Coordinates of C-alpha atoms in Angstrom, one line a residue:
X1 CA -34.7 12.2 9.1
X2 CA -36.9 10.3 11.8
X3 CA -34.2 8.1 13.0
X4 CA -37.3 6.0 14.7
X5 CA -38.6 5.3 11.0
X6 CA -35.3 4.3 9.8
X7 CA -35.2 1.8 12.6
X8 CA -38.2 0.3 12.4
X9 CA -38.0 -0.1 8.7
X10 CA -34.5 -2.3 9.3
X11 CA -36.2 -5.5 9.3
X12 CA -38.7 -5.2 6.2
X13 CA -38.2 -7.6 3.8
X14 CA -37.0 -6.5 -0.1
X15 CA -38.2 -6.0 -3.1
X16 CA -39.9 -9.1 -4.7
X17 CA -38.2 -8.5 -8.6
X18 CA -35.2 -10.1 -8.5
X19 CA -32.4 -11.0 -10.0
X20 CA -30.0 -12.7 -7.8
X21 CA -26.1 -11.8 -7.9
X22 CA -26.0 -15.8 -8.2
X23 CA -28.0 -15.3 -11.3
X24 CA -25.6 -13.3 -13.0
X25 CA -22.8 -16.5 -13.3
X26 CA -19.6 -14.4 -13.8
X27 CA -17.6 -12.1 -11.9
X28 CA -18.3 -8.4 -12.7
X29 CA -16.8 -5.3 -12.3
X30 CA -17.7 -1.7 -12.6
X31 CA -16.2 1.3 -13.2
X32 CA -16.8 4.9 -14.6
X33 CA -14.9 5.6 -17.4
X34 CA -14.3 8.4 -20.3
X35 CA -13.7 8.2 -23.9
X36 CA -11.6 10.3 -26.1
X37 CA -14.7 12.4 -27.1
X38 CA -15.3 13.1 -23.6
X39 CA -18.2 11.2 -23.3
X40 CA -19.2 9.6 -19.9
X41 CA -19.7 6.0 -19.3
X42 CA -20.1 2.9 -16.3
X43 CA -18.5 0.0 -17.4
X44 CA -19.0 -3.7 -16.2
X45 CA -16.0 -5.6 -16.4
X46 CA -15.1 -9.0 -15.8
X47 CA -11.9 -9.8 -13.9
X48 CA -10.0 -11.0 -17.5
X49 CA -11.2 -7.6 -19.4
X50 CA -13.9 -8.3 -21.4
X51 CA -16.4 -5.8 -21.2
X52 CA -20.3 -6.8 -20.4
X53 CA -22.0 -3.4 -21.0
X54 CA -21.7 0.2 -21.2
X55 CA -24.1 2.6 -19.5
X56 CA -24.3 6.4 -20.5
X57 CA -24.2 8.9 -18.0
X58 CA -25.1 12.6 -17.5
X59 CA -21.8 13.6 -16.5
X60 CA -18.3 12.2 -15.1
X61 CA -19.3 9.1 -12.7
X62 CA -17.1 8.3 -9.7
X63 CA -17.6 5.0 -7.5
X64 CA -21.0 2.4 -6.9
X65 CA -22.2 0.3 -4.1
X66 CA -23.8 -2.9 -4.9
X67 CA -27.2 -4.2 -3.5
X68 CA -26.4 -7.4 -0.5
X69 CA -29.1 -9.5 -2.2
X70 CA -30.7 -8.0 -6.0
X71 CA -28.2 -8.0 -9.2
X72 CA -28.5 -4.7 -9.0
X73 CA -26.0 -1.4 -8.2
X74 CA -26.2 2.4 -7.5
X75 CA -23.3 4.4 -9.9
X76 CA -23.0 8.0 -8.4
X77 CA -21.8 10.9 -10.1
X78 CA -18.2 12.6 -9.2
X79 CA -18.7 15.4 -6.6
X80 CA -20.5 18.0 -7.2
X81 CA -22.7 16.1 -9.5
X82 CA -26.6 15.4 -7.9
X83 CA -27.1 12.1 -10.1
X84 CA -27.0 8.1 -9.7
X85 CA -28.7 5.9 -11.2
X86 CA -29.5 2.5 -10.6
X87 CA -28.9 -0.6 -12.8
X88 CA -29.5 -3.9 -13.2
X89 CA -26.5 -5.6 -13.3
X90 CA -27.2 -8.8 -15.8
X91 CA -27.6 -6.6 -18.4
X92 CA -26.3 -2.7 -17.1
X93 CA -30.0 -1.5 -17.8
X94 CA -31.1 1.6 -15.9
X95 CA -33.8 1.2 -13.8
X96 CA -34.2 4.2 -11.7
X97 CA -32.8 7.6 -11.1
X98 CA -31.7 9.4 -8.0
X99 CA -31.2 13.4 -7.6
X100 CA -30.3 15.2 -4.4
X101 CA -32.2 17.9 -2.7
X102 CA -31.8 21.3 -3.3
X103 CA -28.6 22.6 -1.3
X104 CA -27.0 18.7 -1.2
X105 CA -25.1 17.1 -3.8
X106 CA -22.9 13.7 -4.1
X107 CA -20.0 13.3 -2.9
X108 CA -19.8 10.1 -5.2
X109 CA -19.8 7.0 -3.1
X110 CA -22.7 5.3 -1.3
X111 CA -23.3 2.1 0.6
X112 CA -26.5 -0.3 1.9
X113 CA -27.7 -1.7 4.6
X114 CA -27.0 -5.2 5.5
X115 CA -31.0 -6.2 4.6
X116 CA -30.9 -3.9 1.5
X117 CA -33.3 -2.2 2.8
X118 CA -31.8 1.2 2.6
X119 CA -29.1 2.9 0.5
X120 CA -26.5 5.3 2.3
X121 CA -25.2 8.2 0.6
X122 CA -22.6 10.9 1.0
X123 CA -23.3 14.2 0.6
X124 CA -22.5 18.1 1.1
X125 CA -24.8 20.1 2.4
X126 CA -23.1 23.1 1.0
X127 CA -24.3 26.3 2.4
X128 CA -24.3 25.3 5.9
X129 CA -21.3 23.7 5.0
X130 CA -22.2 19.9 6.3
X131 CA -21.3 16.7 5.6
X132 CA -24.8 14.6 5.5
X133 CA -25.7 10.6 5.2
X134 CA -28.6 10.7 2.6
X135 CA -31.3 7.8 3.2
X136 CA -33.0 5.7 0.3
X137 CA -35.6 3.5 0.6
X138 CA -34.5 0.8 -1.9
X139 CA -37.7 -1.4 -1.5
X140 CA -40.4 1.6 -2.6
X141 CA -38.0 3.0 -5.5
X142 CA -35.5 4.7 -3.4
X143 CA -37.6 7.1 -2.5
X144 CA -35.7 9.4 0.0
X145 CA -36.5 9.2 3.6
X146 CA -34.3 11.6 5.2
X147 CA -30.4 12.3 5.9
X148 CA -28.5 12.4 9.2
X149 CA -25.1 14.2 10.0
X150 CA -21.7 12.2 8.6
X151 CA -19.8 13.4 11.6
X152 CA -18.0 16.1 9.6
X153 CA -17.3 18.1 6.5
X154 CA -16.5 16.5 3.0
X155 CA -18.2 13.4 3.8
X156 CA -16.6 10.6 0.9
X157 CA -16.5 7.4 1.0
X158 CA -19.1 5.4 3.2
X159 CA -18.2 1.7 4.2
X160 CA -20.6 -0.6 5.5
X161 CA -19.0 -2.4 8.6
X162 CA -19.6 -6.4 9.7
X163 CA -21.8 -5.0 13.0
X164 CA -24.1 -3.4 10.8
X165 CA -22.8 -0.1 11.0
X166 CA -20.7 2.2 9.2
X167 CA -17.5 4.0 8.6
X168 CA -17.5 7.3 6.7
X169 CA -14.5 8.9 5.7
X170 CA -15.0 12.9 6.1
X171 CA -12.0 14.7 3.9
X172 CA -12.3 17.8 5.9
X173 CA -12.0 20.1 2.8
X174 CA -15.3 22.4 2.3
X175 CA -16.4 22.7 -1.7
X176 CA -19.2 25.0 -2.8
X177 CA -20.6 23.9 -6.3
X178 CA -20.5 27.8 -6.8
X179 CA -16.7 27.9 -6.6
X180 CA -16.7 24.1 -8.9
X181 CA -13.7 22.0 -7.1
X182 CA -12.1 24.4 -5.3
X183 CA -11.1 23.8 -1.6
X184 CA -12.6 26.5 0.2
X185 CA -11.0 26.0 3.8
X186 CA -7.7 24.2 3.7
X187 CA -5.9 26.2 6.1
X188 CA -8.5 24.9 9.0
X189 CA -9.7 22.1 7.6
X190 CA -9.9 19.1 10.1
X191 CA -10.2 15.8 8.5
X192 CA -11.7 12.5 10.6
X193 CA -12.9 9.1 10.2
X194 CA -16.7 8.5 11.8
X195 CA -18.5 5.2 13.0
X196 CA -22.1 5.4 12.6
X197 CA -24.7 2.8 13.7
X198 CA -27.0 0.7 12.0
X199 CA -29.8 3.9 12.9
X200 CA -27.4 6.4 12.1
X201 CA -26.1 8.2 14.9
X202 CA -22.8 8.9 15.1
X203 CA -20.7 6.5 17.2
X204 CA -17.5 7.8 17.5
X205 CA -15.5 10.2 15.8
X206 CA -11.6 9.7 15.3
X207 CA -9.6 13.2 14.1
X208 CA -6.0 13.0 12.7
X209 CA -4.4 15.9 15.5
X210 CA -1.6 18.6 14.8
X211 CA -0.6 18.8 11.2
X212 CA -1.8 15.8 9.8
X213 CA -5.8 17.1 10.5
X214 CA -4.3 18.3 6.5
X215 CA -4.6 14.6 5.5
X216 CA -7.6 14.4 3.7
X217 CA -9.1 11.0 4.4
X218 CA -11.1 9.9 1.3
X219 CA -11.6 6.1 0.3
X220 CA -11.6 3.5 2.5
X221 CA -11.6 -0.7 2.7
X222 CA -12.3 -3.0 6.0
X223 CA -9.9 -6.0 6.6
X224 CA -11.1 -9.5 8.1
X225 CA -10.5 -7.5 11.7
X226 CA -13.1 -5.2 11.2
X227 CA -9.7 -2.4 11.0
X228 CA -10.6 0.5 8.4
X229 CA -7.9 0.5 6.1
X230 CA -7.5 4.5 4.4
X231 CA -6.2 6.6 1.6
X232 CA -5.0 9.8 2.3
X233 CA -4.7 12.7 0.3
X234 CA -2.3 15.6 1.4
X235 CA -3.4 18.9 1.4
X236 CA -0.5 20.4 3.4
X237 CA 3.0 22.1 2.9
X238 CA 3.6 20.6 -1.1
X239 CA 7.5 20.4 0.2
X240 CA 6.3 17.5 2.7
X241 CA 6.3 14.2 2.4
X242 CA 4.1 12.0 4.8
X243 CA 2.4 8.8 5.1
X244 CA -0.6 8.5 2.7
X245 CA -1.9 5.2 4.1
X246 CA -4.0 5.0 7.7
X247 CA -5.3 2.2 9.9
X248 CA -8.2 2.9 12.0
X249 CA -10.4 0.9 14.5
X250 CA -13.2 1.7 17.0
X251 CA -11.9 2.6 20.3
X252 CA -8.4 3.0 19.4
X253 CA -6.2 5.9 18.2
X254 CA -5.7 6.1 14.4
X255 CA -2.0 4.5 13.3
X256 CA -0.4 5.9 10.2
X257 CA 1.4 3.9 7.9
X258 CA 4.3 4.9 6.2
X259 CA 5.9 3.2 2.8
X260 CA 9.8 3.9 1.2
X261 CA 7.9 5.2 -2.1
X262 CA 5.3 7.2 -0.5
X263 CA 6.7 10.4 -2.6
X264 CA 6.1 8.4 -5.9
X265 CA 2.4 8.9 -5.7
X266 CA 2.8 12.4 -5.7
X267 CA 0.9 13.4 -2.0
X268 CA -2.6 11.8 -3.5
X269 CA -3.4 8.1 -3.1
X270 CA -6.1 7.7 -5.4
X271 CA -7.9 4.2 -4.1
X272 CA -7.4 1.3 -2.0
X273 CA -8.6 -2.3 -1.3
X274 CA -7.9 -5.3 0.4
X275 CA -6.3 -8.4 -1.3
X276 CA -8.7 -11.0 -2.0
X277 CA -6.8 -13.3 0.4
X278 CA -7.1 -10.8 2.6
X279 CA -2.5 -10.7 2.8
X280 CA -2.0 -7.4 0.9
X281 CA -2.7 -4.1 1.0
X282 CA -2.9 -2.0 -2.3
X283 CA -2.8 2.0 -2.2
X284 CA -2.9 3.6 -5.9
X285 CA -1.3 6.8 -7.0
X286 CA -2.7 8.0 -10.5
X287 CA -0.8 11.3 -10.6
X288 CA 2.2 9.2 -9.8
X289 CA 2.1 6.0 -11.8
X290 CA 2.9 3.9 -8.8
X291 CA 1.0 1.4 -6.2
X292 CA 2.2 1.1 -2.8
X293 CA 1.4 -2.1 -1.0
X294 CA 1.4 -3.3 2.4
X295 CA 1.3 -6.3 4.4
X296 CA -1.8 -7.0 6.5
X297 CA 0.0 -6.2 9.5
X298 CA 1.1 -2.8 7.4
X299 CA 4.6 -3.3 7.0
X300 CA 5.7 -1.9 3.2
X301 CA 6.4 -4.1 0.3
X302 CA 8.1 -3.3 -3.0
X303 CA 5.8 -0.8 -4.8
X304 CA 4.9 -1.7 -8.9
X305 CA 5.1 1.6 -11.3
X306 CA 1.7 1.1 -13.4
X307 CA 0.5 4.0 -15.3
X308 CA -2.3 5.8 -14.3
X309 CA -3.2 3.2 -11.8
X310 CA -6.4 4.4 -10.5
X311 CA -9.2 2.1 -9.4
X312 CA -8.0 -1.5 -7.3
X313 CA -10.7 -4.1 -5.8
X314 CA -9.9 -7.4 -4.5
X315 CA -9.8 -10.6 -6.8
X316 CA -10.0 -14.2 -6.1
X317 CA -6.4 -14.4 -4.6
X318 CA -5.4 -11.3 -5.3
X319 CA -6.0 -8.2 -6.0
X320 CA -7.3 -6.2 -9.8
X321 CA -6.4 -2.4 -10.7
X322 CA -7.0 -0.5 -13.8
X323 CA -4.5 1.3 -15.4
X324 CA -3.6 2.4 -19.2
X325 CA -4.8 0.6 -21.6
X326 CA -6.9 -2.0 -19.4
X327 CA -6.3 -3.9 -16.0
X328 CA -3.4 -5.3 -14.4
X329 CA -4.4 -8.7 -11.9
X330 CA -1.6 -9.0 -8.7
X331 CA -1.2 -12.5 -7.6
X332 CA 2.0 -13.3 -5.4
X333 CA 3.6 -10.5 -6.0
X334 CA 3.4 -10.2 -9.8
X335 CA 1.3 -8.4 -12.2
X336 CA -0.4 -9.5 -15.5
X337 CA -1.4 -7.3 -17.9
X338 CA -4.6 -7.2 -19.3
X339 CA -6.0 -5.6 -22.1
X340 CA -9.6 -3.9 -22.6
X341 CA -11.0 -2.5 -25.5
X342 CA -12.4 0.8 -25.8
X343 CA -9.1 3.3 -25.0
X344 CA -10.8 4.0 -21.2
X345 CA -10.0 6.4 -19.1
X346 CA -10.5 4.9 -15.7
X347 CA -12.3 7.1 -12.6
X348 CA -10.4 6.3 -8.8
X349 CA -12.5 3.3 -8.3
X350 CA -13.2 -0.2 -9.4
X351 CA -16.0 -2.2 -7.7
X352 CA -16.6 -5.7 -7.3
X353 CA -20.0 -6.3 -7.7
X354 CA -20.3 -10.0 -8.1

């Protein structure tokens, strides 16, 4: 992409339909989620369970980013799917559809621009193999302008930082959607975390060294500091057990974090966000049943055994996960249960949209 073009079209103003996020008058939610039949759904929540919509999709859906200004969010398909499509969040309507160029897909997660302007998207270019930042015009029907290098391979999660620009966490583990999930290069994979500016050049690029390079670094959340908080996902010696939580911050070396019940989540931590009050951490583990938390300065805290805890997002005060059966809201060290209809079975994220 024409990094000049990108730049210059920062400042353009948005789209004039719009619905508001104030508009909308509740909290919402979203996350993909799977019936018994196997078919494949977004779901808007609100924080107390009751469900606002349900929006078909092609195949299995992974995370969304929400648009800064319009009622409106991007829902991505799980890696190595080439969709997303774009709703309106009042009423989960679909309003456009996105596919990737030949040779890219998703990688499932995506982010905007502070303006709107453009959406950000992860991406594997697989035959190179490269991790690449896909760039949507979201004021001319996301029409694609281009993509620029993530700074590694395995590109996930994309986070859009308070300076404008991003982080993008690159898991290091190259997939070819001929070989379907299969990790391709674990014995050299090298895993890193990359800063990005507001054009799209890479910043800085930050490498877990010696054995830990294994640690896949996959979905990320930024704390009032501007730190990068990160789940790891262990692709090393399966005997091993080591920490599954990171801290990151321009400039600096990357810190792990380590947690008494790290082994409960079974070497993959699924998701992890940032406490509403911004005073805990919260690190899922699906395959394990358990959440770790963490103060904000990192230190561990009792973990909470919640089946198939998956997706977690922040919450007025706390914090909101799904699990079996519905969602579970953490306030002051306690969980309440809260039932959704529908027998879901919850994707790794849960996004607050409004």
């Amino acid at each position: 992409m024409r990094r000049r073009h990108f730049l210059l079209g920062a400042g353009a103003g948005l789209a004039s339909a719009s619905v508001a996020w104030s508009d909308i008058g509740r909290d919402l939610y979203l996350s993909a989620g799977n019936r018994r039949d196997n078919s494949t759904w977004l779901v808007g929540l609100t924080g107390r369970g009751a469900q606002c919509f349900a929006l078909a999709l092609p195949s299995r859906g992974h995370a969304a980013a929400s648009h800064p200004e319009r009622a409106e969010a991007v829902a991505f398909a799980r890696r190595p799917g080439n969709f997303a499509l774009v709703l309106e969040c009042g009423n989960g309507r679909e309003v456009a559809r996105l596919t990737t160029p030949a040779g890219l897909h998703f990688y499932g997660h995506g982010a905007f621009t502070a303006d709107g302007r453009y959406l950000l998207t992860t991406e594997n270019a697989f035959d190179l193999p490269d991790g690449r930042i896909g760039i949507w015009d979201a004021e001319h029907g996301y029409r694609r302008v281009g993509d620029v290098p993530s700074g590694g391979i395995g590109p996930h999660e994309i986070l859009a930082m308070g300076d404008g620009g991003f982080a993008v966490a690159n898991g290091g583990i190259q997939t070819h959607p001929d070989f379907q999930r299969a990790k391709l290069n674990i014995p050299t994979m090298q895993t890193n975390l990359s800063f990005l500016s507001e054009t799209g050049s890479l910043r800085e690029t930050q490498p877990f060294s010696g054995e830990m390079r294994q640690n896949s670094i996959r979905h990320i959340d930024r704390d009032a500091a501007g730190n990068v908080l990160a789940a790891l996902q262990w692709q090393g010696a399966p005997t091993r057990t080591v920490p599954l939580v990171a801290r990151f911050a321009p400039g600096a070396a990357p810190v792990l974090l380590d947690h008494p019940e790290t082994a409960r989540l079974k070497h993959y931590a699924g998701s992890i966000a940032i406490s509403g009050d911004g005073s805990e951490i919260a690190v899922t583990g699906p395959k394990g049943n358990h959440v770790l938390f963490l103060g904000a300065d990192g230190s561990p805290r009792p973990a909470s055994q919640l089946s198939v805890a998956s997706g977690v997002a922040k919450a007025e005060g706390g914090l909101l996960i799904t699990v079996a059966g519905g969602l579970a809201l953490r306030r002051d060290g306690r969980e309440e249960t809260i039932p959704v209809a529908g027998d879901w079975a919850w994707d790794n994220h849960l996004v607050r949209v409004a």
